[in-house]
XYZ file of C-alpha atoms in Angstrom:
200
model
C 127.040 100.910 8.981
C 126.851 100.533 12.787
C 126.077 97.285 14.460
C 122.897 97.154 16.555
C 123.497 95.877 20.102
C 121.428 92.777 20.679
C 119.794 92.543 24.130
C 118.168 89.400 25.382
C 114.482 89.679 25.922
C 113.320 89.408 29.557
C 111.008 86.432 28.922
C 113.778 84.555 27.164
C 116.095 84.624 30.266
C 115.814 81.483 32.377
C 114.741 82.365 35.913
C 116.049 80.264 38.801
C 114.092 79.929 42.036
C 116.093 81.078 45.080
C 116.852 78.765 48.011
C 114.615 80.771 50.353
C 111.606 80.865 48.074
C 108.321 80.108 49.878
C 107.170 77.809 47.043
C 109.809 75.195 47.835
C 108.555 72.265 49.950
C 111.295 72.488 52.588
C 110.525 76.179 53.149
C 106.774 75.484 53.382
C 107.409 72.932 56.167
C 109.579 75.434 58.036
C 106.843 78.079 57.790
C 104.237 75.705 59.250
C 106.536 74.773 62.170
C 107.187 78.451 62.988
C 103.459 79.196 62.844
C 102.738 76.424 65.381
C 105.515 77.704 67.664
C 104.111 81.239 67.578
C 100.593 79.946 68.310
C 101.930 78.116 71.368
C 103.745 81.272 72.562
C 100.529 83.300 72.518
C 98.914 80.980 75.086
C 101.438 81.970 77.804
C 99.644 83.571 80.757
C 101.498 86.559 82.156
C 101.175 87.251 85.869
C 100.650 90.781 87.140
C 101.776 91.205 90.770
C 98.850 91.746 93.125
C 98.863 95.236 94.630
C 98.153 95.333 98.352
C 94.577 96.411 99.078
C 95.788 98.544 102.008
C 97.653 100.917 99.660
C 96.076 104.176 98.585
C 98.724 105.223 96.032
C 101.854 105.468 98.257
C 99.768 105.830 101.442
C 99.570 102.622 103.461
C 96.292 102.452 105.410
C 97.378 99.246 107.221
C 99.974 101.165 109.266
C 98.157 102.122 112.432
C 99.263 102.096 116.085
C 100.541 99.897 117.656
C 103.274 99.921 114.992
C 105.122 96.686 114.171
C 108.814 97.546 113.751
C 111.103 94.999 112.045
C 114.519 95.579 113.611
C 117.742 94.957 111.655
C 121.179 94.000 113.032
C 122.671 97.323 111.930
C 119.949 99.295 113.746
C 120.638 97.506 117.034
C 124.396 98.170 116.843
C 123.786 101.891 116.118
C 121.355 102.038 119.058
C 124.085 100.677 121.335
C 126.682 103.118 119.910
C 124.409 106.117 120.572
C 123.416 104.710 124.031
C 119.688 104.824 123.233
C 116.840 102.933 124.902
C 115.139 100.899 122.128
C 111.439 101.018 123.078
C 111.199 104.477 124.652
C 113.134 106.148 121.797
C 110.844 104.433 119.255
C 107.802 105.756 121.105
C 109.316 109.257 121.232
C 109.818 109.092 117.463
C 106.345 107.825 116.527
C 104.241 109.162 119.447
C 102.514 105.783 119.610
C 102.881 102.279 121.002
C 105.489 100.190 119.148
C 106.157 96.467 119.001
C 109.809 95.785 118.109
C 109.999 92.527 116.144
C 113.231 90.551 115.924
C 113.534 87.766 113.355
C 115.545 84.607 113.988
C 118.019 85.527 111.216
C 118.795 88.882 112.915
C 119.562 86.961 116.120
C 121.690 84.528 114.095
C 123.646 87.416 112.536
C 124.302 88.977 115.960
C 125.482 85.618 117.352
C 127.877 85.224 114.399
C 129.355 88.708 114.915
C 130.852 87.623 118.257
C 131.726 89.444 121.477
C 131.888 92.932 119.925
C 128.098 92.904 119.535
C 127.258 91.144 122.827
C 125.287 94.153 124.204
C 123.223 94.375 120.997
C 122.603 90.609 121.271
C 121.483 90.999 124.886
C 119.034 93.742 123.808
C 117.744 91.533 120.960
C 117.165 88.606 123.340
C 114.976 90.722 125.633
C 111.668 89.011 126.438
C 109.637 92.172 125.795
C 110.210 92.045 122.021
C 108.226 89.870 119.688
C 110.024 87.001 117.899
C 109.482 85.866 114.316
C 110.615 82.455 113.119
C 112.171 82.364 109.639
C 111.495 79.371 107.381
C 114.334 80.062 104.918
C 117.877 78.662 104.842
C 120.823 80.759 105.994
C 120.910 83.792 108.272
C 121.093 86.705 105.781
C 118.642 89.139 107.385
C 118.367 91.683 104.526
C 116.732 89.253 102.073
C 114.425 87.969 104.814
C 113.278 91.484 105.798
C 112.711 92.599 102.167
C 110.761 89.406 101.405
C 108.598 89.722 104.535
C 107.891 93.419 103.953
C 106.926 92.918 100.288
C 104.466 90.136 101.264
C 102.913 91.893 104.291
C 102.929 95.696 104.284
C 102.219 96.057 108.007
C 105.775 96.736 109.147
C 108.101 99.677 109.644
C 111.681 98.642 108.793
C 114.275 99.822 111.325
C 117.722 99.853 109.702
C 120.811 101.977 109.116
C 122.057 99.791 106.250
C 122.246 101.812 103.008
C 121.710 98.837 100.686
C 118.690 97.609 102.648
C 117.228 101.140 102.706
C 117.633 101.362 98.920
C 115.856 98.024 98.472
C 113.014 98.928 100.872
C 112.453 102.301 99.152
C 111.522 100.419 95.971
C 108.591 98.786 97.826
C 105.682 101.260 98.075
C 104.062 101.983 101.446
C 106.893 100.747 103.703
C 108.358 103.366 106.100
C 112.019 103.267 107.191
C 113.262 104.108 110.674
C 116.924 104.859 111.296
C 119.295 106.217 113.957
C 120.466 109.778 113.240
C 121.730 112.664 115.393
C 121.295 110.749 118.651
C 117.621 109.852 118.075
C 115.378 107.770 115.814
C 113.988 109.310 112.636
C 111.325 107.895 110.331
C 110.834 108.470 106.614
C 107.899 107.669 104.310
C 105.389 107.407 107.166
C 102.414 109.626 106.217
C 101.254 110.308 109.798
C 104.769 110.833 111.192
C 105.087 113.772 113.622
C 108.304 114.932 111.962
C 109.262 113.725 108.517
C 112.785 113.177 107.306
C 113.454 113.866 103.648
C 117.210 113.228 103.750
C 118.442 110.035 102.113
C 120.704 107.837 104.258
């Protein structure tokens, strides 16, 4: 005669509540605290950057003659190397009146560079160009130019600096002027007489 295997009935087994069970008081308190934290998180107001009203997609309607050209240190040194006249070459490039603008940090950078850039400094100090006072600390011109251009999209940025060009290209509606092949070329200007598609 074979022995019948005895199995314990399910109801007869003592069930133990787990440590993470929601019915325990300590876990109920934790749940309430998390709920309050989530409710607070939902009240956070997210800011969407204001798009300039002068932009029609990538087309900047605020850019009309006379053009305001923000000049960088690098651009001035390349102008001197290629023996170009700043204002007349700009006008030949854009076929319009231009106002070269030199910020105080660009002047500061040129002064720091010493005697090698004395001709570029003399050109920058010319009375015909417009001056812009900078209210930030330090004399790093790239940050200043990018900040100014992203706030007010009324400038053409004149630079030969690759990093600055890359940063300016991320801002929609801001044309870039640079020195190439013994003349000035402009990119991303919709009304430009000759457009340059090459990346510098």
